[in-house]
Amino acid sequence: MTDQITLPLSFHTGFLSDLPVLEAVRKIRDHGYEMVELNGELLPWGPAHITPDTPRAVIDKLAGMGPYSALCIHHCDFGSSRDDRRDAALAWGREMMDRAVDLGIGLVHVIPGEETGIAALHRSLAVAVEDAERRGLTLALEAIVGRQIGTVQTALAALEAAPGLKINFDPSHYHPMGDDTTEAAKALLPHIAHVHLKDAVGGPEDFRFVPLGEGGIDLTAMLRVLLEGGYRGAVSIEHESHFFAGDARGADEVLRDCRADFDALMARAQGAPVV
């Protein structure tokens, strides 16, 4: 049997929004995750862990607790059709990019915001790519179910409109939009810089994010495509089934289970027996 490929496993801190960021990072690392993805987004169930106002003392402590796979800098006004709101979101994004530099994080990712115009959204992406490159960062886009960039085709159009843009590939957003996630991985592979591992059921109007293996996504086939295509970056588990599907597991159980789920998926993707 050939040696198995390993990918660094990360975990998105958004699930642990009830914990201070230092505790959240420590808990993730204590469960054997090689990396951590820091959340800078206000979520329906909790606050962001990193903001432009995060105290310097906290940033300095966090900088020594890495490595980090990414900083999520999602803003609802990114690409807004209103100039004032769009400009404010871009300015906020620049401040968040500065936090990424302070933390030693090389990749930040954005989402298509709400009430956007596609031309304004493409312009915002092009500006944000330049802002990131000036700081030595990579900017990635995460497509979002139901938004103006939520499918493979709209993601490819965004890549063309904003040279240098990369993809944070989250299959749970493509699946409800009707895209085959394995084919989506193939189409976007040259541009993928970061991966979210998350499962989903339903369509654009009734989607739910569910525990790994309980949705409609063939995660094994998707990982196989990524591995065979040469992807060697981080895979970050973004656990949201507690909010979307009533998943009552506690933090420690989720972290243990997700670590085991990922290891089993990686083994299956490479034709190895699951132990």
C-alpha angles and dihedrals in degrees: 000000000000119000113277119245115236127203124198110257119219133181127215112236093215091093089059096050090132090066127073109257095250091054092045093053092046092050093051093049091046088060093059102261112151094212142015130222111214119218120226096167129101102237130200090250102036153356130281119269094215126040134158086264098054105133117258091235090059093046091051092051092047091050088065094049100063166103098148124191096206148334113237108221101177117165126180092221097053104128093006115171087230112085096213094051093043093050091048091051092051091049090050088049091055090053090050091049087055088055089052090054090049089052096047092245115150101192133053126178135205137192133218103266131220127282090017134162114219094230091049090046092052091048091051091051092051092049092046091050089056091046090052095045091052087060096044092253135132117232117211131186124221113204113224127211111253096010128111089265105044106116137061092255094051090045091053090050090052091051090053092048095050112040111208093031117133134196131251095204113216111170093194090074097047095047097062089048090060099257118137101239095213091054089043090056090051094049095047099034097106089057102041113116100161135016132213116206110212136134129222146184133197135032137281094292101039107025121148130189108228137182116291111280095018098087138069099267121107094222093174093057091044093053090046090056091049093048095045089047092057102257109158102162131109126298111208123197111222103193112198103143090103087070102031101037108022094253102176099190116127125241097263093048092048092049092049094045095046092050090052093044092053093048090051092048092050091050092050092046088058097042095251125140114261112235 
